[in-house]
mmCIF file of C-alpha atoms and ligand atoms in Angstrom:
data_model
loop_
_atom_site.group_PDB
_atom_site.id
_atom_site.type_symbol
_atom_site.label_atom_id
_atom_site.label_comp_id
_atom_site.label_asym_id
_atom_site.label_seq_id
_atom_site.Cartn_x
_atom_site.Cartn_y
_atom_site.Cartn_z
ATOM 1 C CA MET A 1 91.125 121.631 93.211
ATOM 2 C CA SER A 2 94.104 120.051 94.969
ATOM 3 C CA VAL A 3 94.332 116.284 95.376
ATOM 4 C CA ALA A 4 95.784 114.970 98.635
ATOM 5 C CA PRO A 5 98.979 112.925 98.086
ATOM 6 C CA ARG A 6 98.508 109.182 98.439
ATOM 7 C CA PRO A 7 100.040 108.026 101.719
ATOM 8 C CA VAL A 8 103.051 105.700 101.495
ATOM 9 C CA GLY A 9 105.092 103.643 103.982
ATOM 10 C CA ALA A 10 104.233 104.136 107.667
ATOM 11 C CA ALA A 11 101.649 106.779 106.762
ATOM 12 C CA ALA A 12 99.774 104.239 104.622
ATOM 13 C CA ALA A 13 99.808 101.721 107.479
ATOM 14 C CA ARG A 14 98.302 104.204 109.971
ATOM 15 C CA LEU A 15 94.625 103.218 109.698
ATOM 16 C CA VAL A 16 93.948 100.168 107.528
ATOM 17 C CA LEU A 17 90.551 98.797 106.551
ATOM 18 C CA ALA A 18 90.871 95.088 105.778
ATOM 19 C CA ILE A 19 88.541 92.786 103.877
ATOM 20 C CA GLU A 20 88.525 88.970 103.911
ATOM 21 C CA THR A 21 86.254 86.987 101.569
ATOM 22 C CA SER A 22 88.377 83.982 100.565
ATOM 23 C CA CYS A 23 85.918 81.249 101.559
ATOM 24 C CA ASP A 24 82.633 81.302 103.490
ATOM 25 C CA ASP A 25 83.312 83.968 106.127
ATOM 26 C CA THR A 26 82.839 87.627 105.299
ATOM 27 C CA SER A 27 85.063 89.663 107.585
ATOM 28 C CA VAL A 28 86.099 93.304 107.944
ATOM 29 C CA ALA A 29 88.561 94.923 110.365
ATOM 30 C CA VAL A 30 90.018 98.333 111.090
ATOM 31 C CA LEU A 31 93.580 98.224 112.441
ATOM 32 C CA GLU A 32 95.530 101.209 113.720
ATOM 33 C CA ARG A 33 99.328 101.327 113.363
ATOM 34 C CA GLY A 34 99.597 97.568 112.881
ATOM 35 C CA SER A 35 98.555 96.673 116.420
ATOM 36 C CA ARG A 36 95.406 98.318 117.762
ATOM 37 C CA LEU A 37 92.287 96.561 116.507
ATOM 38 C CA ARG A 38 89.657 99.302 116.365
ATOM 39 C CA SER A 39 86.927 96.951 115.073
ATOM 40 C CA HIS A 40 86.677 93.373 113.833
ATOM 41 C CA LEU A 41 83.533 91.728 112.456
ATOM 42 C CA ILE A 42 83.050 88.208 111.098
ATOM 43 C CA ALA A 43 79.771 87.206 109.415
ATOM 44 C CA THR A 44 79.603 83.433 109.107
ATOM 45 C CA GLN A 45 77.465 82.252 106.208
ATOM 46 C CA ASP A 46 75.034 79.737 107.698
ATOM 47 C CA VAL A 47 73.512 78.832 104.311
ATOM 48 C CA HIS A 48 76.239 76.213 103.698
ATOM 49 C CA ARG A 49 75.046 74.092 106.629
ATOM 50 C CA LEU A 50 72.058 73.122 104.482
ATOM 51 C CA TYR A 51 74.366 71.461 101.961
ATOM 52 C CA GLY A 52 76.917 69.885 104.305
ATOM 53 C CA GLY A 53 79.794 71.931 102.841
ATOM 54 C CA VAL A 54 80.717 75.242 101.253
ATOM 55 C CA VAL A 55 78.870 75.907 97.961
ATOM 56 C CA PRO A 56 81.151 78.345 96.079
ATOM 57 C CA GLU A 57 78.414 80.111 94.103
ATOM 58 C CA LEU A 58 76.343 80.720 97.233
ATOM 59 C CA ALA A 59 79.431 81.963 99.080
ATOM 60 C CA SER A 60 80.139 84.618 96.408
ATOM 61 C CA ARG A 61 76.548 85.825 96.459
ATOM 62 C CA ALA A 62 76.497 86.017 100.245
ATOM 63 C CA HIS A 63 79.764 88.025 100.225
ATOM 64 C CA LEU A 64 78.173 90.469 97.781
ATOM 65 C CA GLU A 65 75.269 91.036 100.133
ATOM 66 C CA LEU A 66 77.158 91.044 103.415
ATOM 67 C CA LEU A 67 80.263 93.055 102.561
ATOM 68 C CA PRO A 68 78.892 96.615 102.088
ATOM 69 C CA PRO A 69 76.887 96.704 105.361
ATOM 70 C CA LEU A 70 79.738 94.998 107.201
ATOM 71 C CA VAL A 71 82.193 97.688 106.055
ATOM 72 C CA SER A 72 79.822 100.460 107.229
ATOM 73 C CA ARG A 73 79.350 98.758 110.576
ATOM 74 C CA ALA A 74 83.097 98.137 111.075
ATOM 75 C CA LEU A 75 83.841 101.823 110.428
ATOM 76 C CA GLU A 76 81.057 102.845 112.789
ATOM 77 C CA GLU A 77 82.318 100.567 115.574
ATOM 78 C CA ALA A 78 85.864 101.848 115.031
ATOM 79 C CA GLY A 79 84.651 105.437 115.158
ATOM 80 C CA VAL A 80 86.388 106.121 111.851
ATOM 81 C CA ALA A 81 85.088 108.051 108.843
ATOM 82 C CA PRO A 82 85.946 106.559 105.426
ATOM 83 C CA GLY A 83 88.067 109.607 104.582
ATOM 84 C CA GLU A 84 90.311 108.953 107.596
ATOM 85 C CA LEU A 85 91.423 105.537 106.305
ATOM 86 C CA SER A 86 95.014 105.503 105.103
ATOM 87 C CA ALA A 87 94.780 102.277 103.047
ATOM 88 C CA ILE A 88 92.700 99.223 102.169
ATOM 89 C CA ALA A 89 94.036 95.659 102.544
ATOM 90 C CA VAL A 90 92.258 92.735 100.921
ATOM 91 C CA THR A 91 92.788 88.981 100.653
ATOM 92 C CA ARG A 92 93.779 88.318 97.038
ATOM 93 C CA ALA A 93 94.815 84.610 97.203
ATOM 94 C CA PRO A 94 94.439 81.691 97.711
ATOM 95 C CA GLY A 95 90.777 80.707 98.061
ATOM 96 C CA LEU A 96 87.542 80.297 96.108
ATOM 97 C CA VAL A 97 88.079 82.533 93.128
ATOM 98 C CA GLY A 98 84.482 83.798 92.952
ATOM 99 C CA SER A 99 84.616 84.762 96.626
ATOM 100 C CA LEU A 100 88.022 86.423 96.344
ATOM 101 C CA VAL A 101 86.872 88.460 93.343
ATOM 102 C CA VAL A 102 84.044 90.020 95.369
ATOM 103 C CA GLY A 103 86.460 91.291 98.030
ATOM 104 C CA VAL A 104 89.113 92.413 95.557
ATOM 105 C CA ALA A 105 86.629 94.307 93.341
ATOM 106 C CA PHE A 106 85.067 95.994 96.361
ATOM 107 C CA ALA A 107 88.477 96.947 97.810
ATOM 108 C CA LYS A 108 89.709 98.432 94.532
ATOM 109 C CA ALA A 109 86.541 100.471 94.004
ATOM 110 C CA TYR A 110 86.549 101.679 97.618
ATOM 111 C CA ALA A 111 90.235 102.620 97.472
ATOM 112 C CA LEU A 112 89.742 104.419 94.174
ATOM 113 C CA GLY A 113 86.863 106.396 95.660
ATOM 114 C CA LEU A 114 88.985 107.422 98.658
ATOM 115 C CA GLY A 115 92.208 108.016 96.741
ATOM 116 C CA ALA A 116 93.862 105.568 99.141
ATOM 117 C CA PRO A 117 96.306 102.769 98.286
ATOM 118 C CA VAL A 118 95.113 99.160 98.169
ATOM 119 C CA VAL A 119 97.275 96.171 98.989
ATOM 120 C CA GLY A 120 96.589 92.500 98.136
ATOM 121 C CA VAL A 121 97.374 90.073 100.969
ATOM 122 C CA ASN A 122 98.108 86.344 100.808
ATOM 123 C CA HIS A 123 95.632 84.519 103.041
ATOM 124 C CA ILE A 124 98.073 81.815 104.145
ATOM 125 C CA GLU A 125 100.777 84.375 104.923
ATOM 126 C CA ALA A 126 98.182 86.112 107.121
ATOM 127 C CA HIS A 127 97.408 82.846 108.998
ATOM 128 C CA LEU A 128 101.180 82.437 109.627
ATOM 129 C CA HIS A 129 101.244 85.719 111.546
ATOM 130 C CA ALA A 130 97.725 85.994 113.075
ATOM 131 C CA THR A 131 99.039 85.058 116.512
ATOM 132 C CA THR A 132 101.146 88.259 116.574
ATOM 133 C CA LEU A 133 97.948 90.278 117.136
ATOM 134 C CA GLU A 134 97.587 88.669 120.572
ATOM 135 C CA HIS A 135 101.088 87.483 121.485
ATOM 136 C CA GLY A 136 103.242 90.275 120.059
ATOM 137 C CA ASP A 137 106.273 89.806 117.798
ATOM 138 C CA SER A 138 107.404 86.223 117.300
ATOM 139 C CA PRO A 139 110.922 85.051 118.081
ATOM 140 C CA PHE A 140 112.584 83.684 114.930
ATOM 141 C CA PRO A 141 113.188 81.206 113.493
ATOM 142 C CA ALA A 142 109.675 79.958 114.036
ATOM 143 C CA VAL A 143 107.625 77.116 112.635
ATOM 144 C CA ALA A 144 104.067 77.902 111.616
ATOM 145 C CA LEU A 145 101.398 75.213 111.386
ATOM 146 C CA VAL A 146 98.324 76.323 109.428
ATOM 147 C CA VAL A 147 95.516 73.780 109.626
ATOM 148 C CA SER A 148 92.155 74.652 108.117
ATOM 149 C CA GLY A 149 89.422 73.331 105.848
ATOM 150 C CA GLY A 150 91.551 74.073 102.781
ATOM 151 C CA HIS A 151 95.131 73.859 104.042
ATOM 152 C CA THR A 152 97.599 71.866 106.079
ATOM 153 C CA GLU A 153 100.885 73.757 105.854
ATOM 154 C CA LEU A 154 104.122 73.542 107.824
ATOM 155 C CA VAL A 155 106.326 76.560 107.184
ATOM 156 C CA GLU A 156 109.643 77.730 108.571
ATOM 157 C CA VAL A 157 109.301 81.461 109.209
ATOM 158 C CA ARG A 158 112.550 83.432 109.583
ATOM 159 C CA GLY A 159 110.858 86.829 109.600
ATOM 160 C CA PHE A 160 108.181 88.731 107.733
ATOM 161 C CA GLY A 161 108.395 87.648 104.086
ATOM 162 C CA LEU A 162 111.067 84.995 104.787
ATOM 163 C CA TYR A 163 109.423 81.606 104.394
ATOM 164 C CA ARG A 164 110.640 78.112 103.624
ATOM 165 C CA TRP A 165 107.777 75.732 102.873
ATOM 166 C CA LEU A 166 108.401 72.486 104.720
ATOM 167 C CA GLY A 167 105.297 70.443 103.999
ATOM 168 C CA SER A 168 101.697 70.392 102.840
ATOM 169 C CA THR A 169 98.950 67.840 102.502
ATOM 170 C CA LEU A 170 99.132 65.629 99.444
ATOM 171 C CA ASP A 171 95.342 65.238 99.361
ATOM 172 C CA ASP A 172 92.710 66.282 101.935
ATOM 173 C CA ALA A 173 93.376 69.093 104.397
ATOM 174 C CA ALA A 174 93.062 68.289 108.117
ATOM 175 C CA GLY A 175 89.833 70.284 108.458
ATOM 176 C CA GLU A 176 88.442 68.681 105.311
ATOM 177 C CA ALA A 177 89.026 65.241 106.887
ATOM 178 C CA TYR A 178 87.158 66.404 110.003
ATOM 179 C CA ASP A 179 84.279 67.662 107.846
ATOM 180 C CA LYS A 180 84.074 64.462 105.780
ATOM 181 C CA VAL A 181 84.161 62.154 108.810
ATOM 182 C CA ALA A 182 81.502 64.289 110.517
ATOM 183 C CA LYS A 183 79.335 63.941 107.421
ATOM 184 C CA LEU A 184 79.767 60.139 107.471
ATOM 185 C CA LEU A 185 78.611 60.122 111.093
ATOM 186 C CA GLY A 186 75.702 62.474 110.358
ATOM 187 C CA LEU A 187 77.113 65.253 112.559
ATOM 188 C CA GLY A 188 76.561 68.186 110.205
ATOM 189 C CA PHE A 189 78.853 70.978 108.952
ATOM 190 C CA PRO A 190 81.367 72.244 109.933
ATOM 191 C CA GLY A 191 82.530 68.926 111.342
ATOM 192 C CA GLY A 192 85.490 69.913 113.526
ATOM 193 C CA PRO A 193 83.633 71.252 116.569
ATOM 194 C CA ALA A 194 81.049 68.403 116.423
ATOM 195 C CA ILE A 195 83.718 65.692 116.271
ATOM 196 C CA GLU A 196 85.663 67.321 119.093
ATOM 197 C CA ARG A 197 82.522 67.397 121.264
ATOM 198 C CA ARG A 198 81.616 63.747 120.595
ATOM 199 C CA ALA A 199 85.231 62.609 121.039
ATOM 200 C CA ARG A 200 85.152 63.674 124.707
ATOM 201 C CA ASP A 201 82.927 60.661 125.513
ATOM 202 C CA GLY A 202 84.807 58.191 123.316
ATOM 203 C CA ARG A 203 87.849 55.937 123.576
ATOM 204 C CA ARG A 204 90.930 57.096 121.635
ATOM 205 C CA ASP A 205 92.027 53.488 121.126
ATOM 206 C CA ALA A 206 88.644 51.998 120.185
ATOM 207 C CA PHE A 207 89.738 51.757 116.531
ATOM 208 C CA ALA A 208 93.307 51.480 115.251
ATOM 209 C CA PHE A 209 93.118 54.119 112.521
ATOM 210 C CA PRO A 210 96.315 54.763 110.533
ATOM 211 C CA ARG A 211 98.750 57.622 111.314
ATOM 212 C CA PRO A 212 99.362 58.557 107.667
ATOM 213 C CA MET A 213 102.894 59.251 106.370
ATOM 214 C CA LEU A 214 104.592 58.991 109.757
ATOM 215 C CA ASP A 215 106.909 56.274 108.493
ATOM 216 C CA ARG A 216 108.101 58.535 105.650
ATOM 217 C CA PRO A 217 110.794 61.230 105.756
ATOM 218 C CA GLY A 218 109.919 64.883 105.209
ATOM 219 C CA PHE A 219 107.064 67.015 106.417
ATOM 220 C CA ASP A 220 104.133 66.287 104.111
ATOM 221 C CA PHE A 221 100.717 65.082 105.254
ATOM 222 C CA SER A 222 98.013 62.856 103.785
ATOM 223 C CA PHE A 223 94.575 62.412 105.290
ATOM 224 C CA SER A 224 92.552 60.647 102.592
ATOM 225 C CA GLY A 225 93.663 57.133 103.681
ATOM 226 C CA LEU A 226 92.556 57.887 107.228
ATOM 227 C CA LYS A 227 89.188 59.042 105.921
ATOM 228 C CA THR A 228 88.839 55.768 103.956
ATOM 229 C CA ALA A 229 89.737 53.745 107.066
ATOM 230 C CA VAL A 230 86.961 55.517 108.986
ATOM 231 C CA LEU A 231 84.554 54.899 106.096
ATOM 232 C CA THR A 232 85.349 51.167 106.179
ATOM 233 C CA VAL A 233 84.511 50.954 109.888
ATOM 234 C CA VAL A 234 81.368 53.076 109.620
ATOM 235 C CA ASN A 235 80.077 51.103 106.612
ATOM 236 C CA ARG A 236 79.951 47.939 108.701
ATOM 237 C CA PHE A 237 76.883 49.361 110.400
ATOM 238 C CA THR A 238 73.661 51.007 109.289
ATOM 239 C CA PRO A 239 72.533 54.416 110.522
ATOM 240 C CA PRO A 240 71.351 55.776 112.854
ATOM 241 C CA TYR A 241 74.554 55.040 114.769
ATOM 242 C CA GLY A 242 74.572 54.690 118.541
ATOM 243 C CA ASP A 243 76.090 57.491 120.627
ATOM 244 C CA ALA A 244 78.842 55.273 122.041
ATOM 245 C CA PHE A 245 79.908 54.155 118.547
ATOM 246 C CA VAL A 246 79.961 57.735 117.234
ATOM 247 C CA ALA A 247 81.979 58.859 120.255
ATOM 248 C CA ASP A 248 84.514 56.020 119.777
ATOM 249 C CA VAL A 249 84.937 56.746 116.047
ATOM 250 C CA ALA A 250 85.276 60.479 116.741
ATOM 251 C CA ALA A 251 87.845 59.951 119.517
ATOM 252 C CA SER A 252 89.903 57.419 117.550
ATOM 253 C CA PHE A 253 89.841 59.595 114.411
ATOM 254 C CA GLN A 254 90.837 62.702 116.345
ATOM 255 C CA ALA A 255 93.669 60.806 118.053
ATOM 256 C CA ALA A 256 95.043 59.832 114.621
ATOM 257 C CA VAL A 257 94.850 63.407 113.263
ATOM 258 C CA VAL A 258 96.329 65.008 116.365
ATOM 259 C CA GLU A 259 99.178 62.481 116.656
ATOM 260 C CA THR A 260 100.024 62.916 112.981
ATOM 261 C CA LEU A 261 100.047 66.714 113.208
ATOM 262 C CA CYS A 262 102.106 66.613 116.417
ATOM 263 C CA ALA A 263 104.708 64.196 115.063
ATOM 264 C CA ARG A 264 105.237 66.186 111.851
ATOM 265 C CA THR A 265 105.351 69.487 113.707
ATOM 266 C CA LEU A 266 107.863 68.160 116.237
ATOM 267 C CA ARG A 267 110.076 67.016 113.386
ATOM 268 C CA ALA A 268 109.848 70.507 111.839
ATOM 269 C CA LEU A 269 110.665 72.196 115.165
ATOM 270 C CA GLU A 270 113.740 70.002 115.602
ATOM 271 C CA ALA A 271 114.931 70.360 112.001
ATOM 272 C CA THR A 272 114.766 74.165 112.072
ATOM 273 C CA GLY A 273 115.845 74.869 115.665
ATOM 274 C CA ALA A 274 112.661 76.918 115.999
ATOM 275 C CA ARG A 275 112.214 79.212 118.996
ATOM 276 C CA ALA A 276 108.448 79.448 118.530
ATOM 277 C CA LEU A 277 105.499 77.527 117.142
ATOM 278 C CA ASN A 278 102.865 79.818 115.623
ATOM 279 C CA MET A 279 99.512 78.260 114.830
ATOM 280 C CA GLY A 280 96.611 79.310 112.656
ATOM 281 C CA GLY A 281 93.527 78.000 110.832
ATOM 282 C CA GLY A 282 90.199 76.680 112.118
ATOM 283 C CA VAL A 283 91.580 73.282 113.237
ATOM 284 C CA ALA A 284 93.914 75.155 115.602
ATOM 285 C CA CYS A 285 90.762 75.717 117.723
ATOM 286 C CA ASN A 286 90.887 72.023 118.625
ATOM 287 C CA GLY A 287 91.481 71.548 122.338
ATOM 288 C CA GLU A 288 93.330 68.210 122.102
ATOM 289 C CA LEU A 289 95.658 69.564 119.400
ATOM 290 C CA ARG A 290 96.388 72.727 121.398
ATOM 291 C CA GLU A 291 97.049 70.746 124.557
ATOM 292 C CA ARG A 292 99.395 68.241 122.974
ATOM 293 C CA LEU A 293 101.352 70.731 120.881
ATOM 294 C CA GLY A 294 101.538 73.035 123.904
ATOM 295 C CA ALA A 295 103.097 70.188 125.923
ATOM 296 C CA VAL A 296 105.578 69.413 123.111
ATOM 297 C CA CYS A 297 106.695 73.069 123.098
ATOM 298 C CA ASP A 298 106.760 73.514 126.872
ATOM 299 C CA SER A 299 109.034 70.534 127.410
ATOM 300 C CA ARG A 300 111.503 71.971 124.886
ATOM 301 C CA GLY A 301 111.426 75.627 125.903
ATOM 302 C CA ILE A 302 109.751 76.648 122.631
ATOM 303 C CA ALA A 303 107.205 79.499 122.729
ATOM 304 C CA PHE A 304 103.753 78.105 121.946
ATOM 305 C CA ARG A 305 101.703 80.813 120.277
ATOM 306 C CA VAL A 306 98.158 79.900 119.312
ATOM 307 C CA PRO A 307 95.535 82.613 118.759
ATOM 308 C CA SER A 308 92.085 82.658 120.316
ATOM 309 C CA PRO A 309 89.468 80.849 118.148
ATOM 310 C CA ARG A 310 88.322 84.070 116.458
ATOM 311 C CA LEU A 311 91.804 84.704 115.096
ATOM 312 C CA CYS A 312 92.447 81.024 114.229
ATOM 313 C CA ALA A 313 89.541 80.907 111.777
ATOM 314 C CA ASP A 314 89.277 83.122 108.687
ATOM 315 C CA ASN A 315 89.304 86.741 109.780
ATOM 316 C CA ALA A 316 90.116 90.202 108.466
ATOM 317 C CA ALA A 317 92.260 91.199 111.467
ATOM 318 C CA MET A 318 95.143 89.037 110.227
ATOM 319 C CA ILE A 319 94.726 90.500 106.728
ATOM 320 C CA ALA A 320 94.955 93.996 108.220
ATOM 321 C CA LEU A 321 98.127 93.052 110.124
ATOM 322 C CA VAL A 322 100.011 91.671 107.118
ATOM 323 C CA GLY A 323 98.572 94.449 104.927
ATOM 324 C CA ALA A 324 99.969 97.048 107.343
ATOM 325 C CA TRP A 325 103.405 95.390 107.300
ATOM 326 C CA MET A 326 103.361 95.297 103.482
ATOM 327 C CA LEU A 327 102.393 98.956 103.304
ATOM 328 C CA GLU A 328 105.130 99.877 105.800
ATOM 329 C CA ARG A 329 107.633 97.951 103.713
ATOM 330 C CA GLY A 330 106.527 100.155 100.833
ATOM 331 C CA ASP A 331 104.981 97.430 98.696
ATOM 332 C CA THR A 332 103.673 98.869 95.477
ATOM 333 C CA THR A 333 99.935 98.925 95.338
ATOM 334 C CA ASN A 334 97.890 99.314 92.250
ATOM 335 C CA LEU A 335 94.473 98.826 90.780
ATOM 336 C CA ASP A 336 95.353 95.949 88.463
ATOM 337 C CA LEU A 337 95.401 93.762 91.574
ATOM 338 C CA ASP A 338 93.720 90.452 90.769
ATOM 339 C CA ALA A 339 92.462 87.409 92.655
ATOM 340 C CA ALA A 340 94.275 84.043 92.398
ATOM 341 C CA ALA A 341 92.826 80.718 93.507
ATOM 342 C CA SER A 342 95.889 78.600 94.319
ATOM 343 C CA LEU A 343 98.819 79.037 96.655
ATOM 344 C CA GLU A 344 101.193 78.262 93.766
ATOM 345 C CA GLU A 345 99.961 81.205 91.679
ATOM 346 C CA SER A 346 99.609 83.511 94.668
ATOM 347 C CA GLY A 347 103.063 85.016 94.197
ATOM 348 C CA LEU A 348 104.425 84.391 97.699
ATOM 349 C CA PRO A 349 108.243 84.516 97.471
ATOM 350 C CA LEU A 350 109.842 81.454 99.054
ATOM 351 C CA LEU A 351 113.326 80.649 100.323
ATOM 352 C CA ASN A 352 114.832 77.498 98.840
ATOM 353 C CA ASP A 353 117.722 76.687 101.164
HETATM 354 O O1 KG4 B 1 90.223 78.473 108.953
HETATM 355 P P1 KG4 B 1 88.791 78.057 108.762
HETATM 356 O O2 KG4 B 1 87.739 78.777 109.548
HETATM 357 O O3 KG4 B 1 88.355 78.156 107.264
HETATM 358 C C1 KG4 B 1 89.092 77.635 106.207
HETATM 359 O O4 KG4 B 1 88.912 76.444 105.926
HETATM 360 O O5 KG4 B 1 89.893 78.395 105.629
HETATM 361 O O6 KG4 B 1 88.738 76.502 109.095
HETATM 362 C C2 KG4 B 1 87.552 75.769 109.021
HETATM 363 C C3 KG4 B 1 87.896 74.320 109.313
HETATM 364 C C4 KG4 B 1 86.731 73.382 109.093
HETATM 365 O O7 KG4 B 1 87.169 72.277 108.351
HETATM 366 C C5 KG4 B 1 86.332 72.995 110.514
HETATM 367 O O8 KG4 B 1 85.751 71.698 110.599
HETATM 368 C C6 KG4 B 1 87.670 73.042 111.234
HETATM 369 O O9 KG4 B 1 88.314 74.173 110.678
HETATM 370 N N1 KG4 B 1 87.494 73.234 112.676
HETATM 371 C C7 KG4 B 1 87.924 72.349 113.599
HETATM 372 C C8 KG4 B 1 87.518 72.859 114.856
HETATM 373 N N2 KG4 B 1 86.891 74.053 114.651
HETATM 374 C C9 KG4 B 1 86.893 74.272 113.305
HETATM 375 N N3 KG4 B 1 88.561 71.175 113.469
HETATM 376 C C10 KG4 B 1 88.825 70.484 114.607
HETATM 377 N N4 KG4 B 1 88.460 70.900 115.837
HETATM 378 C C11 KG4 B 1 87.812 72.072 116.014
HETATM 379 N N5 KG4 B 1 87.464 72.460 117.223
HETATM 380 ZN ZN1 ZN B 2 91.941 80.257 106.175
#
């Protein structure tokens, strides 16, 4: 019996099945030649709404149940037989380790069964480039702002694999602050969309919440002080809170977050001479943030590239894209691939200058 040679380089990137299970969304995509999305499915795990936040153990179990049927369905929608796949890409870091392990174990077993290569993708690196799926290749240098429930990252991107980390949050991520404030106001989980909705009827200047870190040099963020300031205001009253009060808190909180993100991002754009701003992460769905950052970029002739909501949030399409680029670059792929929880141990090479 002859064994087909394992595809490498461009051949491996021809038809990639990608798997994303880093947090509470199970997602699968099939991407052809790094640009044509043949199918893309995202199964959101509603169970976490019951607990007001992501419960890691429940997320892993839900991934286990959802992933196999989702893979079958994604292949069906793409019109692709498993044997036609040229490679498997999977999120390997960072994220909830129990959730990552489910995707990584599945990807390795599936790849082994097909005799196809498997490549482990960094989730944050994928967010940095997600916008390319809709807007085409980015001009460089670019600044990427990734704002999600787990991350607030400002990165200078000089090309694929060429990253200089500018800043991160020192405590809560932007999305985490949204979720915690929504919980305080009794708005449920996830908090971002609920706060944005309520903020439309509120006054942005009703409460003078702090704009954390703006008086400090550098590009880091901090949102826990803002959360405490909101808590102090909310604790002056007893629930249930009136609609007008909730709207005012939501609008004033959102104004503080958006202004902070805009000021830091503008500083990063100016410091790097960026030609583009690439956004990613669930908070990038926020209308006020998109509008204000769009205006900042427009007035300076900087390309503003923000994906549609589906590609802002956790999704396998962006994993397929970066996986395809890695395969094209000839990255070695092997079955001792392992999951890693933190960005620090995720092995992303960084520029220091
Ligand atoms: O990227 P994502 O789907 O998952 C990860 O956290 O990795 O982001 C989810 C986060 C949640 O914290 C959610 O509240 C926030 O994104 N979010 C928003 C909006 N939509 C989602 N935050 C502000 N405004 C929104 N419209
Ligand atoms: Zn994410």
